[in-house]
Amino acid sequence: MATVRDATYDMLRTLGMTTVFGNPGSTEEPFLQDFPADFHYVHALHEATAVAMADGYAQASGVPAHVNLHTAPGTGNGMGNLVTAWHNKTPLIVTAGQQTREMLLLEPRLASRRATELPQPYVKWAYEPARAQDIPAAMLRAYATAVQPPAGPVYLSLPMDDWGQPADALPTARTVATRFAPDPERLTEFVRVLAGSRNPVLVYGPGVDRSASWASAVALAERLAAPVWSAPAPERAVFPENHPHFRGVLPYAIGPLAEALNGHDTVLVVGAPVFRYYPYVPGGHLPDGARLLHVTDDPDEAARAPVGDSLLSDPGLALAALLDQVPPSDRPPPTRRDELPAPEVGTPLSADALFAALAAHWPADGVLVQESPSNLSALRRQLRITRPASYFTMASGGLGYGLPAAVGVALAERDSGRGRPVVAVIGDGSLHYSVQALWTAARLALPVVVVVPVNQQYAILKAFAELKHTPGVPGLDLPGLDVVAIAAGYGCATEVVQTPDQLGAALAAGLRADRPTVLPAPISTDVPSIL
Ligand SMILES: Cc1ncc(C[n+]2csc(CCOP(=O)(O)OP(=O)(O)O)c2C)c(N)n1
């Protein structure tokens, strides 16, 4: 007789979800018991790491990932990266163990109180099945909820005595669409505004990359002879950054962002919130007289935009529909930005010199995963992303995502057979939030290279304190951290890099290795301005 466990594994097979990221506990053991040979359990040493590895894996493979967490404490540990998965719009099915139904009323140790409230509001759906027999169908519903736009995480709390119960017949597998097309009438109105615009500008967001529509994004920019900006603080790269139309990433503050768009009468935003701001710098949201058109697959994003007119659609389908209808412009196309002068190479290296070296030695088809807050501008200035699905970071602002996400991306690259090289750039502060991801990467023999710009401080918080005039904040310096010893302790190759050539050689060796490599690189302690 089939048990609920048998039926659930069958359902997971049907859904193509045979990889489970997790950290086990007693409340999960009845699920994990006799773990099937055709499944892969990716062991994380902390739940934050499990969630972010699954997020990176899901984004790089384009399908949802399954994370199994330990009841309330495990969910709590995973919560920061669940917040990130929500903002990243990553479809994740998070399951968590729950104490035995027989004892739940008296709240034994490890009972999750109000389990479905715990992950709120950062899940699209949270459920504890009313009957053990409902688990396989709840998995199916969880999947359908996670993948429909806007995609995101869902949560199932699963009592540990459910798994051995006799199963009902397996629910019929069903599928849902993951894209929807724009309202034709409203699209025609958008076309009319764009065709009549004197000087339009395009702002593309991560939804363009998620919907695999770089080609349409480029074609529309060329059709309109319009410059292109990346939406502020993007979690994915959205446009070939060596294209003559590309202008850079918009600043993430109200006044400066509007200033960057000065002179444009129409702003078309596709696949991003309007807008993702960080420090409060007052001003208008748009240049005077400009009109904003917004395409998003997220009704909440459309509702909360402070300016503009929104159109719900899959970003890729909207771009394709616009391309069908927008007439070619007779404006001269934007010209390429001036090339940057090569940064000076000093001792220690500046962030710019370090990342110029990284760019010079960048592997063809490399994937960059980034969590280096104060050095982000230098990194994006020096290392231009030119291919789709090649840049990942967190949309949330929560640290502890980048390192484990890079491990998840690298695993997806291996599992898919694509084998693209993965390089992470992780600040010496950010490294420690999910540092144990290094152990999983070592156990999996993944050749991910982690470059750590070492400035021995939380530089961005110093910059923020300067901008906001809050002197005297404690806890902003990071002396006495031995990155080499930490990396070695988790089983990684590691070497301090101090020159561009040393970085090049260590990077090439690391990408050929059969384990992760951590490369701490001492950099100047100058604090870059936050804007
Ligand atoms: C989970 C979490 N805790 C704290 C913070 C606040 N925070 C933002 S940036 C930062 C420092 C990052 O330091 P590092 O990685 O060394 O980068 P740097 O700013 O020096 O470039 C901190 C602590 C955060 N964003 N997320």
Coordinates of C-alpha atoms and ligand atoms in Angstrom, one line a residue, residues 80 278 371-376 394 397-400 426-431 433 453 455-461 475 478 523, ligand 1:
G80 CA 16.1 36.5 5.5
Y278 CA 17.1 53.1 -1.2
E371 CA 27.1 40.8 -3.0
S372 CA 29.7 43.6 -2.5
P373 CA 27.7 46.6 -1.4
S374 CA 30.0 49.6 -1.4
N375 CA 32.0 48.3 -4.4
L376 CA 29.0 47.6 -6.6
M394 CA 19.5 40.0 -4.2
G397 CA 19.0 44.4 0.4
G398 CA 19.4 41.4 2.8
L399 CA 23.0 40.1 3.1
G400 CA 23.7 36.4 3.1
I426 CA 31.4 38.9 -2.1
G427 CA 32.4 41.6 0.4
D428 CA 34.4 40.7 3.4
G429 CA 31.5 41.6 5.6
S430 CA 28.8 39.9 3.4
L431 CA 30.9 36.7 3.3
Y433 CA 26.2 35.8 6.7
P453 CA 37.4 42.5 -1.8
N455 CA 38.4 46.5 3.1
Q456 CA 37.9 45.3 6.7
Q457 CA 34.8 47.4 7.2
Y458 CA 31.1 47.8 6.4
A459 CA 32.0 50.6 4.0
I460 CA 28.5 51.2 2.6
L461 CA 27.2 51.8 6.1
G475 CA 30.1 48.1 14.6
L478 CA 35.9 44.3 10.7
I523 CA 41.6 46.8 -1.5
Ligands
LIG1 C1 20.9 40.6 6.8 C2 21.6 41.9 6.8 N1 22.1 42.4 7.9 C3 22.7 43.6 8.0 C4 22.6 44.4 6.8 C5 23.2 45.8 6.8 N2 24.3 45.9 5.9 C6 24.2 46.4 4.7 S1 25.6 46.5 3.9 C7 26.5 45.9 5.2 C8 28.0 45.8 5.1 C9 28.5 45.0 4.0 O1 29.9 44.8 4.2 P1 30.8 44.3 3.1 O2 30.3 43.1 2.5 O3 32.2 44.2 3.6 O4 30.7 45.4 1.9 P2 31.3 46.9 1.9 O5 30.1 47.8 2.3 O6 32.4 47.0 2.8 O7 31.6 47.1 0.5 C10 25.6 45.7 6.2 C11 26.1 45.1 7.5 C12 22.0 43.9 5.7 N3 21.9 44.6 4.6 N4 21.5 42.6 5.7

